[in-house]
Amino acid sequence: MEYNGVIIDNTYAEGFPTWVSRVIVTAVTKEWAYKAAVEATGFATSTIGCPAEAGIERFVPADETPDGRPGYAILICVGKKKLKEQLVERIAECILTAPTTAAFNGLDAEEKLPVKLHFFGDGFESKVTVGGRECWSIPIMGGDFIIEEEYGAVKGVAGGNFLIMGENQMSALVAAEAAVDAIANLPGVITPFPGGVVSSGSKVGSNKYKFMGASTNEAFCPTIREKVEGTSVPAGIGAIYEIVIDGVDEAAVKAAMAAGVKAACKVPGVKQITAGNYGGSLGPFKFQLHELF
């Protein structure tokens, strides 16, 4: 099928299960909340090599936060056994250390994970109520750090994706940026890669180096199109960028894919949209591209 003159492959993106927690990071200004949120979601693009996948979900205005200050909601996505550890480490090392910040639970879920950071107060910590929530106040050099110590966790979906094929690098990149911007307006999802865009799309394992757990996806590399038997790069394609989406549920990921694909297809020079899958071996979630329209 075609959308706005762009070919949409009859294929699907393959998602896999993950666990998701949301942290609301607030600060005295929007800028400081953003800086803390960026740090807390660092080194979290892919679980292939990172301890988690994480990203900024959205800006949260002061009238929606527990302490009445501006903030950002971040999502942390990883297996259940590692999620508590990631919450502790990212809040402790990246939010607690940032000026004027506070951290609150952002998910109303039955499953709760304890994040007992009040011990950092070394006996000087105290219980407080903020916005009707039971929190801890930890004295630090810049004032007091306020933290809610139980964080909701839900079963989510990781690995929703689509690939943008452009006639040159800039057309594909502009389309990828448009897709990420469209997705940024939606709740419950993140695009964890740098700027939301994947340039180095990989495959599982390696054809040549058996010690590699992942390697370049040569079937989608335009510069070696003529060298790769069974290439997936159509003639006239100069660059391909992938958008990867993690979310709190299937509906959120599907909505994000739809918004992103439609936005990308409006950019001149985009020729085709496809998606990555492993024939069902990676995970049980299948997001059919043709069902996004």
Coordinates of C-alpha atoms in Angstrom, one line a residue, residues 203 205-210 215-216 218:
K203 CA 21.1 -7.7 13.9
G205 CA 24.8 -12.1 16.4
S206 CA 27.4 -11.8 13.6
N207 CA 28.2 -13.5 10.4
K208 CA 31.9 -13.3 10.8
Y209 CA 32.8 -12.5 14.4
K210 CA 31.2 -15.2 16.7
S215 CA 26.5 -6.5 14.6
T216 CA 25.6 -4.2 11.8
E218 CA 24.1 -5.2 6.5

